[in-house]
PDB file of C-alpha atoms in Angstrom:
ATOM      1  CA  MET P   1     -14.320 160.953   5.469  1.00 64.00           C
ATOM      2  CA  ALA P   2     -15.049 157.778   7.285  1.00 65.00           C
ATOM      3  CA  PRO P   3     -15.647 154.400   5.117  1.00 72.00           C
ATOM      4  CA  SER P   4     -19.338 153.654   5.042  1.00 74.00           C
ATOM      5  CA  TYR P   5     -20.794 150.629   7.653  1.00 74.00           C
ATOM      6  CA  PHE P   6     -21.103 147.534   5.965  1.00 82.00           C
ATOM      7  CA  LEU P   7     -24.560 146.063   6.019  1.00 83.00           C
ATOM      8  CA  ALA P   8     -24.839 142.343   5.770  1.00 87.00           C
ATOM      9  CA  PRO P   9     -27.387 141.237   2.911  1.00 87.00           C
ATOM     10  CA  ILE P  10     -30.322 139.199   3.594  1.00 89.00           C
ATOM     11  CA  VAL P  11     -30.329 135.994   1.533  1.00 90.00           C
ATOM     12  CA  ASP P  12     -32.939 133.719   0.587  1.00 87.00           C
ATOM     13  CA  SER P  13     -31.753 130.251   0.857  1.00 90.00           C
ATOM     14  CA  SER P  14     -33.125 129.213  -2.594  1.00 85.00           C
ATOM     15  CA  SER P  15     -30.014 130.956  -3.781  1.00 85.00           C
ATOM     16  CA  THR P  16     -27.796 128.621  -2.405  1.00 90.00           C
ATOM     17  CA  PHE P  17     -29.643 125.381  -1.761  1.00 90.00           C
ATOM     18  CA  LYS P  18     -31.299 123.075  -4.464  1.00 92.00           C
ATOM     19  CA  ASP P  19     -34.807 123.390  -4.768  1.00 93.00           C
ATOM     20  CA  ASP P  20     -35.465 119.487  -4.157  1.00 95.00           C
ATOM     21  CA  ILE P  21     -33.031 119.005  -1.143  1.00 97.00           C
ATOM     22  CA  PHE P  22     -35.354 117.692   1.140  1.00 98.00           C
ATOM     23  CA  LYS P  23     -38.142 115.716  -1.289  1.00 97.00           C
ATOM     24  CA  GLY P  24     -39.808 113.263   0.169  1.00 98.00           C
ATOM     25  CA  LYS P  25     -38.902 114.517   4.110  1.00 98.00           C
ATOM     26  CA  VAL P  26     -41.197 115.462   7.004  1.00 98.00           C
ATOM     27  CA  LEU P  27     -40.729 117.974   9.574  1.00 98.00           C
ATOM     28  CA  PHE P  28     -42.456 118.239  12.780  1.00 98.00           C
ATOM     29  CA  CYS P  29     -42.087 121.831  14.389  1.00 98.00           C
ATOM     30  CA  THR P  30     -43.266 122.925  17.627  1.00 98.00           C
ATOM     31  CA  GLY P  31     -43.849 126.790  17.532  1.00 96.00           C
ATOM     32  CA  GLY P  32     -44.157 126.757  13.923  1.00 96.00           C
ATOM     33  CA  GLY P  33     -47.318 129.049  13.958  1.00 95.00           C
ATOM     34  CA  SER P  34     -45.486 132.109  13.949  1.00 93.00           C
ATOM     35  CA  GLY P  35     -41.967 133.944  14.103  1.00 94.00           C
ATOM     36  CA  ILE P  36     -38.596 132.462  13.681  1.00 96.00           C
ATOM     37  CA  CYS P  37     -39.946 128.598  13.752  1.00 97.00           C
ATOM     38  CA  LYS P  38     -42.644 129.523  10.984  1.00 97.00           C
ATOM     39  CA  GLY P  39     -39.880 131.071   8.808  1.00 97.00           C
ATOM     40  CA  MET P  40     -37.404 128.192   9.371  1.00 98.00           C
ATOM     41  CA  THR P  41     -40.547 125.775   8.366  1.00 98.00           C
ATOM     42  CA  GLU P  42     -41.426 127.775   5.371  1.00 98.00           C
ATOM     43  CA  ALA P  43     -37.844 127.587   4.157  1.00 98.00           C
ATOM     44  CA  ILE P  44     -37.307 124.018   4.687  1.00 98.00           C
ATOM     45  CA  MET P  45     -40.909 123.289   3.248  1.00 98.00           C
ATOM     46  CA  ARG P  46     -39.755 125.364  -0.220  1.00 97.00           C
ATOM     47  CA  HIS P  47     -36.933 122.839  -0.433  1.00 98.00           C
ATOM     48  CA  GLY P  48     -39.636 119.829  -0.923  1.00 98.00           C
ATOM     49  CA  ALA P  49     -40.467 118.998   2.753  1.00 98.00           C
ATOM     50  CA  ASP P  50     -44.306 118.313   3.868  1.00 98.00           C
ATOM     51  CA  ALA P  51     -44.603 119.547   7.424  1.00 98.00           C
ATOM     52  CA  VAL P  52     -46.722 119.521  10.706  1.00 98.00           C
ATOM     53  CA  ILE P  53     -46.540 122.577  12.947  1.00 98.00           C
ATOM     54  CA  VAL P  54     -47.659 122.453  16.602  1.00 98.00           C
ATOM     55  CA  GLY P  55     -48.629 125.051  18.810  1.00 96.00           C
ATOM     56  CA  ARG P  56     -51.695 125.663  21.486  1.00 95.00           C
ATOM     57  CA  LYS P  57     -53.672 128.331  19.216  1.00 93.00           C
ATOM     58  CA  ALA P  58     -55.932 126.201  16.690  1.00 94.00           C
ATOM     59  CA  ASP P  59     -57.017 129.256  14.780  1.00 95.00           C
ATOM     60  CA  ARG P  60     -53.438 130.599  14.193  1.00 94.00           C
ATOM     61  CA  LEU P  61     -51.909 127.198  13.357  1.00 97.00           C
ATOM     62  CA  ALA P  62     -54.574 126.657  10.701  1.00 97.00           C
ATOM     63  CA  ALA P  63     -54.059 130.018   9.266  1.00 98.00           C
ATOM     64  CA  SER P  64     -50.462 129.368   9.151  1.00 98.00           C
ATOM     65  CA  ALA P  65     -50.439 126.125   7.604  1.00 98.00           C
ATOM     66  CA  LYS P  66     -52.923 127.405   5.092  1.00 98.00           C
ATOM     67  CA  GLU P  67     -50.386 129.647   4.322  1.00 98.00           C
ATOM     68  CA  LEU P  68     -47.607 127.777   4.243  1.00 98.00           C
ATOM     69  CA  SER P  69     -48.998 125.430   2.017  1.00 98.00           C
ATOM     70  CA  GLU P  70     -50.197 128.047  -0.397  1.00 98.00           C
ATOM     71  CA  LYS P  71     -46.233 129.836  -0.493  1.00 97.00           C
ATOM     72  CA  THR P  72     -44.258 126.356  -1.042  1.00 98.00           C
ATOM     73  CA  GLY P  73     -46.807 123.984  -2.980  1.00 98.00           C
ATOM     74  CA  LYS P  74     -46.047 121.403  -0.280  1.00 98.00           C
ATOM     75  CA  THR P  75     -48.447 119.976   2.403  1.00 98.00           C
ATOM     76  CA  CYS P  76     -48.491 121.806   5.626  1.00 98.00           C
ATOM     77  CA  ILE P  77     -50.990 120.418   8.497  1.00 98.00           C
ATOM     78  CA  PRO P  78     -51.653 121.756  12.111  1.00 98.00           C
ATOM     79  CA  ALA P  79     -51.659 119.872  14.911  1.00 98.00           C
ATOM     80  CA  GLN P  80     -52.783 121.455  18.402  1.00 97.00           C
ATOM     81  CA  ALA P  81     -50.611 120.551  21.348  1.00 97.00           C
ATOM     82  CA  ASP P  82     -49.121 122.211  24.368  1.00 97.00           C
ATOM     83  CA  VAL P  83     -45.540 120.788  24.828  1.00 97.00           C
ATOM     84  CA  ARG P  84     -46.071 120.887  28.714  1.00 97.00           C
ATOM     85  CA  ASP P  85     -48.437 118.156  27.998  1.00 97.00           C
ATOM     86  CA  PRO P  86     -46.535 114.852  26.826  1.00 97.00           C
ATOM     87  CA  LYS P  87     -49.781 113.258  26.106  1.00 98.00           C
ATOM     88  CA  SER P  88     -51.028 116.110  23.562  1.00 97.00           C
ATOM     89  CA  LEU P  89     -47.518 116.053  22.178  1.00 97.00           C
ATOM     90  CA  LYS P  90     -47.646 112.131  21.488  1.00 98.00           C
ATOM     91  CA  ASP P  91     -51.285 112.911  19.645  1.00 98.00           C
ATOM     92  CA  ALA P  92     -49.563 115.193  17.524  1.00 98.00           C
ATOM     93  CA  VAL P  93     -46.796 112.889  16.753  1.00 98.00           C
ATOM     94  CA  GLN P  94     -49.588 110.088  16.124  1.00 98.00           C
ATOM     95  CA  LYS P  95     -51.106 112.745  13.715  1.00 98.00           C
ATOM     96  CA  THR P  96     -48.173 113.248  11.725  1.00 98.00           C
ATOM     97  CA  ILE P  97     -47.600 109.305  11.238  1.00 98.00           C
ATOM     98  CA  GLU P  98     -50.628 108.649  10.121  1.00 98.00           C
ATOM     99  CA  ARG P  99     -50.748 111.522   7.438  1.00 98.00           C
ATOM    100  CA  PHE P 100     -46.892 111.253   6.261  1.00 98.00           C
ATOM    101  CA  GLY P 101     -45.774 107.969   7.714  1.00 98.00           C
ATOM    102  CA  LYS P 102     -42.714 109.404   9.135  1.00 98.00           C
ATOM    103  CA  ILE P 103     -40.684 112.241  10.663  1.00 98.00           C
ATOM    104  CA  ASP P 104     -37.501 113.309   9.382  1.00 98.00           C
ATOM    105  CA  PHE P 105     -36.651 116.903  10.712  1.00 98.00           C
ATOM    106  CA  VAL P 106     -37.765 118.183  14.314  1.00 98.00           C
ATOM    107  CA  ILE P 107     -37.841 121.827  15.422  1.00 98.00           C
ATOM    108  CA  CYS P 108     -38.241 122.185  19.021  1.00 98.00           C
ATOM    109  CA  GLY P 109     -39.061 125.824  18.956  1.00 97.00           C
ATOM    110  CA  ALA P 110     -41.982 126.564  21.327  1.00 94.00           C
ATOM    111  CA  ALA P 111     -40.731 129.298  23.930  1.00 93.00           C
ATOM    112  CA  GLY P 112     -42.228 131.944  26.254  1.00 88.00           C
ATOM    113  CA  ASN P 113     -40.324 135.252  27.323  1.00 86.00           C
ATOM    114  CA  PHE P 114     -41.012 138.318  29.043  1.00 88.00           C
ATOM    115  CA  MET P 115     -38.872 140.752  31.363  1.00 88.00           C
ATOM    116  CA  ALA P 116     -38.701 140.618  35.205  1.00 90.00           C
ATOM    117  CA  PRO P 117     -36.130 141.047  37.853  1.00 91.00           C
ATOM    118  CA  ILE P 118     -35.395 138.054  40.032  1.00 93.00           C
ATOM    119  CA  SER P 119     -36.426 139.688  42.853  1.00 91.00           C
ATOM    120  CA  GLY P 120     -40.003 140.536  41.310  1.00 89.00           C
ATOM    121  CA  LEU P 121     -40.339 136.886  39.428  1.00 92.00           C
ATOM    122  CA  SER P 122     -42.732 134.832  40.989  1.00 94.00           C
ATOM    123  CA  GLU P 123     -42.084 130.934  41.284  1.00 96.00           C
ATOM    124  CA  ASN P 124     -44.872 130.176  38.662  1.00 96.00           C
ATOM    125  CA  ALA P 125     -43.526 132.525  36.146  1.00 95.00           C
ATOM    126  CA  PHE P 126     -39.843 131.008  36.553  1.00 96.00           C
ATOM    127  CA  ARG P 127     -41.655 127.551  36.082  1.00 97.00           C
ATOM    128  CA  THR P 128     -43.824 128.221  33.310  1.00 96.00           C
ATOM    129  CA  VAL P 129     -40.988 129.478  31.099  1.00 96.00           C
ATOM    130  CA  ILE P 130     -38.736 126.440  32.358  1.00 97.00           C
ATOM    131  CA  GLU P 131     -41.734 124.013  31.500  1.00 97.00           C
ATOM    132  CA  ILE P 132     -42.421 125.529  27.919  1.00 97.00           C
ATOM    133  CA  ASP P 133     -38.906 125.715  27.086  1.00 97.00           C
ATOM    134  CA  THR P 134     -36.956 123.270  28.522  1.00 98.00           C
ATOM    135  CA  LEU P 135     -39.410 120.721  29.508  1.00 98.00           C
ATOM    136  CA  GLY P 136     -41.084 121.242  26.015  1.00 98.00           C
ATOM    137  CA  THR P 137     -37.868 120.584  24.300  1.00 98.00           C
ATOM    138  CA  TYR P 138     -37.505 117.311  26.289  1.00 98.00           C
ATOM    139  CA  ASN P 139     -41.297 116.382  25.830  1.00 98.00           C
ATOM    140  CA  THR P 140     -40.802 117.012  22.169  1.00 98.00           C
ATOM    141  CA  ILE P 141     -37.535 114.895  21.759  1.00 98.00           C
ATOM    142  CA  LYS P 142     -39.562 112.025  23.868  1.00 98.00           C
ATOM    143  CA  ALA P 143     -42.569 112.042  21.581  1.00 98.00           C
ATOM    144  CA  THR P 144     -40.638 111.854  18.416  1.00 98.00           C
ATOM    145  CA  ILE P 145     -37.587 110.049  19.020  1.00 98.00           C
ATOM    146  CA  PRO P 146     -38.576 106.827  18.015  1.00 98.00           C
ATOM    147  CA  HIS P 147     -39.389 107.900  14.570  1.00 98.00           C
ATOM    148  CA  VAL P 148     -36.473 109.985  13.926  1.00 98.00           C
ATOM    149  CA  ARG P 149     -34.355 106.956  14.816  1.00 98.00           C
ATOM    150  CA  LYS P 150     -36.031 105.113  12.064  1.00 98.00           C
ATOM    151  CA  SER P 151     -35.376 107.886   9.376  1.00 98.00           C
ATOM    152  CA  LYS P 152     -31.926 108.464  10.974  1.00 98.00           C
ATOM    153  CA  GLY P 153     -33.010 112.126  11.058  1.00 98.00           C
ATOM    154  CA  ALA P 154     -32.115 115.282  12.888  1.00 98.00           C
ATOM    155  CA  TYR P 155     -33.130 117.734  15.532  1.00 99.00           C
ATOM    156  CA  ILE P 156     -33.096 121.637  15.480  1.00 98.00           C
ATOM    157  CA  CYS P 157     -33.634 123.291  18.778  1.00 98.00           C
ATOM    158  CA  VAL P 158     -34.124 126.928  19.192  1.00 98.00           C
ATOM    159  CA  SER P 159     -32.095 128.459  21.955  1.00 98.00           C
ATOM    160  CA  ALA P 160     -30.855 132.008  22.583  1.00 95.00           C
ATOM    161  CA  THR P 161     -27.565 133.947  23.508  1.00 94.00           C
ATOM    162  CA  LEU P 162     -29.083 135.552  26.524  1.00 93.00           C
ATOM    163  CA  HIS P 163     -27.252 132.867  28.878  1.00 95.00           C
ATOM    164  CA  TYR P 164     -23.877 133.308  27.593  1.00 94.00           C
ATOM    165  CA  ARG P 165     -23.599 136.347  29.813  1.00 91.00           C
ATOM    166  CA  GLY P 166     -25.682 137.723  32.802  1.00 91.00           C
ATOM    167  CA  THR P 167     -28.336 139.261  31.348  1.00 91.00           C
ATOM    168  CA  PRO P 168     -30.670 141.234  33.767  1.00 91.00           C
ATOM    169  CA  TYR P 169     -34.331 140.591  33.832  1.00 91.00           C
ATOM    170  CA  GLN P 170     -33.706 137.540  31.785  1.00 93.00           C
ATOM    171  CA  ALA P 171     -32.954 134.877  34.505  1.00 95.00           C
ATOM    172  CA  HIS P 172     -35.799 132.315  33.716  1.00 96.00           C
ATOM    173  CA  VAL P 173     -35.511 132.454  30.156  1.00 96.00           C
ATOM    174  CA  SER P 174     -31.625 132.139  30.328  1.00 97.00           C
ATOM    175  CA  ALA P 175     -31.749 129.037  32.880  1.00 98.00           C
ATOM    176  CA  ALA P 176     -34.360 127.763  30.264  1.00 98.00           C
ATOM    177  CA  LYS P 177     -32.274 128.244  27.270  1.00 98.00           C
ATOM    178  CA  ALA P 178     -28.870 126.827  28.975  1.00 98.00           C
ATOM    179  CA  GLY P 179     -31.251 123.699  29.859  1.00 98.00           C
ATOM    180  CA  VAL P 180     -32.055 123.344  25.841  1.00 98.00           C
ATOM    181  CA  ASP P 181     -28.246 123.446  25.004  1.00 98.00           C
ATOM    182  CA  ALA P 182     -27.403 120.810  27.208  1.00 98.00           C
ATOM    183  CA  ILE P 183     -30.166 118.696  26.291  1.00 98.00           C
ATOM    184  CA  SER P 184     -29.313 118.917  22.590  1.00 98.00           C
ATOM    185  CA  ASN P 185     -25.615 118.245  23.387  1.00 98.00           C
ATOM    186  CA  ALA P 186     -26.831 114.858  25.564  1.00 98.00           C
ATOM    187  CA  LEU P 187     -29.136 114.102  22.688  1.00 98.00           C
ATOM    188  CA  ALA P 188     -26.288 114.205  20.146  1.00 98.00           C
ATOM    189  CA  THR P 189     -23.872 112.037  22.263  1.00 98.00           C
ATOM    190  CA  GLU P 190     -27.043 109.385  22.803  1.00 98.00           C
ATOM    191  CA  GLU P 191     -28.515 109.347  19.500  1.00 98.00           C
ATOM    192  CA  GLY P 192     -25.712 109.478  17.266  1.00 98.00           C
ATOM    193  CA  PRO P 193     -24.930 105.926  17.045  1.00 98.00           C
ATOM    194  CA  TRP P 194     -28.426 105.399  16.054  1.00 97.00           C
ATOM    195  CA  GLY P 195     -27.628 108.011  13.091  1.00 98.00           C
ATOM    196  CA  VAL P 196     -29.451 110.710  14.394  1.00 98.00           C
ATOM    197  CA  ARG P 197     -28.110 114.217  15.047  1.00 98.00           C
ATOM    198  CA  SER P 198     -28.911 117.211  17.234  1.00 98.00           C
ATOM    199  CA  ASN P 199     -27.958 120.937  16.979  1.00 98.00           C
ATOM    200  CA  VAL P 200     -28.687 124.212  18.427  1.00 98.00           C
ATOM    201  CA  ILE P 201     -29.558 127.523  16.554  1.00 98.00           C
ATOM    202  CA  ALA P 202     -29.459 130.272  19.179  1.00 97.00           C
ATOM    203  CA  PRO P 203     -30.876 133.664  17.447  1.00 95.00           C
ATOM    204  CA  GLY P 204     -29.459 137.010  18.450  1.00 89.00           C
ATOM    205  CA  PHE P 205     -32.166 139.881  18.722  1.00 87.00           C
ATOM    206  CA  THR P 206     -34.345 139.056  15.847  1.00 87.00           C
ATOM    207  CA  SER P 207     -36.494 141.745  13.956  1.00 85.00           C
ATOM    208  CA  GLY P 208     -40.248 141.145  13.523  1.00 73.00           C
ATOM    209  CA  THR P 209     -40.364 138.651  16.652  1.00 72.00           C
ATOM    210  CA  GLU P 210     -42.578 138.526  19.738  1.00 66.00           C
ATOM    211  CA  GLY P 211     -38.815 138.367  21.622  1.00 63.00           C
ATOM    212  CA  MET P 212     -37.785 141.618  19.983  1.00 64.00           C
ATOM    213  CA  ARG P 213     -41.186 143.201  21.015  1.00 62.00           C
ATOM    214  CA  VAL P 214     -40.518 142.215  24.290  1.00 57.00           C
ATOM    215  CA  MET P 215     -37.034 143.403  24.997  1.00 58.00           C
ATOM    216  CA  SER P 216     -37.386 146.656  22.928  1.00 55.00           C
ATOM    217  CA  GLY P 217     -40.680 147.763  24.396  1.00 52.00           C
ATOM    218  CA  ASN P 218     -42.646 147.997  21.103  1.00 48.00           C
ATOM    219  CA  LYS P 219     -39.705 150.458  19.847  1.00 48.00           C
ATOM    220  CA  SER P 220     -38.405 150.256  16.392  1.00 45.00           C
ATOM    221  CA  ASN P 221     -36.771 147.055  15.045  1.00 45.00           C
ATOM    222  CA  THR P 222     -34.177 149.322  13.199  1.00 45.00           C
ATOM    223  CA  ALA P 223     -30.462 148.916  14.471  1.00 47.00           C
ATOM    224  CA  ASP P 224     -29.974 152.635  15.030  1.00 48.00           C
ATOM    225  CA  GLY P 225     -27.183 152.778  17.859  1.00 50.00           C
ATOM    226  CA  PHE P 226     -26.870 148.889  17.604  1.00 58.00           C
ATOM    227  CA  SER P 227     -23.633 147.444  17.641  1.00 70.00           C
ATOM    228  CA  ASN P 228     -23.231 144.566  15.578  1.00 82.00           C
ATOM    229  CA  PRO P 229     -20.148 143.489  13.199  1.00 89.00           C
ATOM    230  CA  LEU P 230     -22.173 142.884  10.259  1.00 89.00           C
ATOM    231  CA  GLY P 231     -24.437 145.986  10.709  1.00 85.00           C
ATOM    232  CA  ARG P 232     -27.872 144.927  11.598  1.00 87.00           C
ATOM    233  CA  PHE P 233     -30.346 142.687  14.008  1.00 89.00           C
ATOM    234  CA  THR P 234     -30.941 139.177  13.190  1.00 93.00           C
ATOM    235  CA  GLU P 235     -33.743 138.418  10.590  1.00 95.00           C
ATOM    236  CA  ILE P 236     -35.680 135.628  10.142  1.00 95.00           C
ATOM    237  CA  PRO P 237     -34.340 134.421   6.775  1.00 95.00           C
ATOM    238  CA  ASP P 238     -30.874 134.405   8.529  1.00 96.00           C
ATOM    239  CA  LEU P 239     -32.063 131.537  11.037  1.00 97.00           C
ATOM    240  CA  ALA P 240     -33.959 129.814   8.095  1.00 97.00           C
ATOM    241  CA  ASN P 241     -30.689 129.584   6.488  1.00 97.00           C
ATOM    242  CA  ALA P 242     -29.167 128.095   9.089  1.00 98.00           C
ATOM    243  CA  ALA P 243     -31.962 125.592   9.490  1.00 98.00           C
ATOM    244  CA  VAL P 244     -31.691 124.366   5.795  1.00 98.00           C
ATOM    245  CA  PHE P 245     -28.069 124.145   6.135  1.00 98.00           C
ATOM    246  CA  LEU P 246     -28.049 121.805   9.603  1.00 98.00           C
ATOM    247  CA  PHE P 247     -31.009 119.548   8.234  1.00 98.00           C
ATOM    248  CA  SER P 248     -29.149 118.962   4.588  1.00 98.00           C
ATOM    249  CA  PRO P 249     -26.685 116.408   3.796  1.00 96.00           C
ATOM    250  CA  ALA P 250     -23.942 119.100   3.923  1.00 96.00           C
ATOM    251  CA  ALA P 251     -24.164 119.168   7.435  1.00 97.00           C
ATOM    252  CA  CYS P 252     -24.194 115.098   7.819  1.00 97.00           C
ATOM    253  CA  TYR P 253     -21.089 115.465  10.060  1.00 98.00           C
ATOM    254  CA  ILE P 254     -22.089 118.213  12.403  1.00 98.00           C
ATOM    255  CA  THR P 255     -23.826 117.381  15.465  1.00 98.00           C
ATOM    256  CA  GLY P 256     -23.566 118.491  19.238  1.00 98.00           C
ATOM    257  CA  GLN P 257     -23.160 121.897  18.222  1.00 98.00           C
ATOM    258  CA  VAL P 258     -24.546 125.224  19.426  1.00 98.00           C
ATOM    259  CA  LEU P 259     -24.825 127.684  16.345  1.00 98.00           C
ATOM    260  CA  PRO P 260     -25.300 131.367  17.178  1.00 97.00           C
ATOM    261  CA  VAL P 261     -26.720 133.235  14.334  1.00 96.00           C
ATOM    262  CA  ASP P 262     -26.498 136.894  15.633  1.00 94.00           C
ATOM    263  CA  GLY P 263     -24.041 138.555  13.193  1.00 92.00           C
ATOM    264  CA  GLY P 264     -21.117 138.525  15.560  1.00 93.00           C
ATOM    265  CA  GLY P 265     -23.446 140.444  18.199  1.00 89.00           C
ATOM    266  CA  GLU P 266     -22.697 138.582  21.350  1.00 89.00           C
ATOM    267  CA  HIS P 267     -18.733 139.436  21.077  1.00 88.00           C
ATOM    268  CA  LEU P 268     -19.844 143.218  21.459  1.00 84.00           C
ATOM    269  CA  ARG P 269     -22.686 142.907  23.300  1.00 79.00           C
ATOM    270  CA  GLY P 270     -23.621 145.513  25.948  1.00 71.00           C
ATOM    271  CA  ASP P 271     -26.816 145.867  27.814  1.00 67.00           C
ATOM    272  CA  PHE P 272     -30.107 146.093  25.526  1.00 68.00           C
ATOM    273  CA  PHE P 273     -31.023 148.870  28.253  1.00 71.00           C
ATOM    274  CA  PRO P 274     -29.353 151.658  30.508  1.00 76.00           C
ATOM    275  CA  TYR P 275     -27.116 149.705  33.383  1.00 81.00           C
ATOM    276  CA  PRO P 276     -27.117 149.620  35.790  1.00 84.00           C
ATOM    277  CA  GLN P 277     -30.015 152.581  36.019  1.00 82.00           C
ATOM    278  CA  SER P 278     -32.210 150.095  34.633  1.00 81.00           C
ATOM    279  CA  VAL P 279     -31.630 147.778  37.801  1.00 83.00           C
ATOM    280  CA  LEU P 280     -31.185 150.116  40.335  1.00 85.00           C
ATOM    281  CA  ASP P 281     -34.475 151.875  39.392  1.00 82.00           C
ATOM    282  CA  PRO P 282     -36.968 149.403  37.502  1.00 80.00           C
ATOM    283  CA  SER P 283     -39.367 152.150  37.233  1.00 78.00           C
ATOM    284  CA  SER P 284     -37.164 153.213  34.142  1.00 76.00           C
ATOM    285  CA  ILE P 285     -38.489 150.556  31.947  1.00 77.00           C
ATOM    286  CA  GLN P 286     -41.491 149.489  33.949  1.00 73.00           C
ATOM    287  CA  LYS P 287     -43.369 149.081  30.608  1.00 70.00           C
ATOM    288  CA  LEU P 288     -41.108 146.234  29.902  1.00 70.00           C
ATOM    289  CA  LEU P 289     -41.538 144.311  33.156  1.00 71.00           C
ATOM    290  CA  LYS P 290     -43.907 141.452  33.898  1.00 63.00           C
ATOM    291  CA  GLY P 291     -43.230 139.535  37.303  1.00 53.00           C
ATOM    292  CA  LYS P 292     -46.394 137.005  37.453  1.00 46.00           C
ATOM    293  CA  LEU P 293     -47.936 134.549  35.134  1.00 42.00           C
TER     294      LEU P 293
END
């Protein structure tokens, strides 16, 4: 009888880190109204930080900020802004400073994704993803860096593992995330002498997120038939734990790194859909494809 397959546990950060590790700290998070970045924000708040979440949709931001405050007992405020617009980001930063007086941590997490072949990808669609992911990361850093220097704080940029190999129908996102990695690495070298650290978290396929919905075509997020050394898809708490660690004093000598959080899946990753059939016959995955924005 074959041995059973190991399934990694899902662990809450409170089982490892002190509750007050971020007491008195302030987090500024783009994309914090939902998904991965909301989960990261919640974890960091549970360990003592107050937070500002930034996004385009005011209603969702307000609801998420209220929920995060109630869950953690800390203060979370919404700041509506578009990361593609430097002025709106600067206004969000100013709102943060007026309320909390400083910024210690920044998560650059605003992102966009859909599936499209290069041959069917409009120039506008490609540009839009670059503007949200890559330019949005740059704009966020530019707006916050004077305050993060003062606090000798840290950045986390949210990337992906798609560009480690050629991933069909993801040229736009792969290019954007490669740029995010490069910006973070340069930031680490430029700002290290000022006491600022910058690292990247690269999620694998993550259950319960918009990215997973896009890639799976609304199929179940269960890992049936999915090859992964640790037996399951990435979960948001896995990414939240990585963020808590990278912002913690335990990571004070870690900067300029890209940390995949994927259960080792990238070492075994094949294609998420049949290859080469899906490339030769795009109609076979038509429901997943979107060529224009």
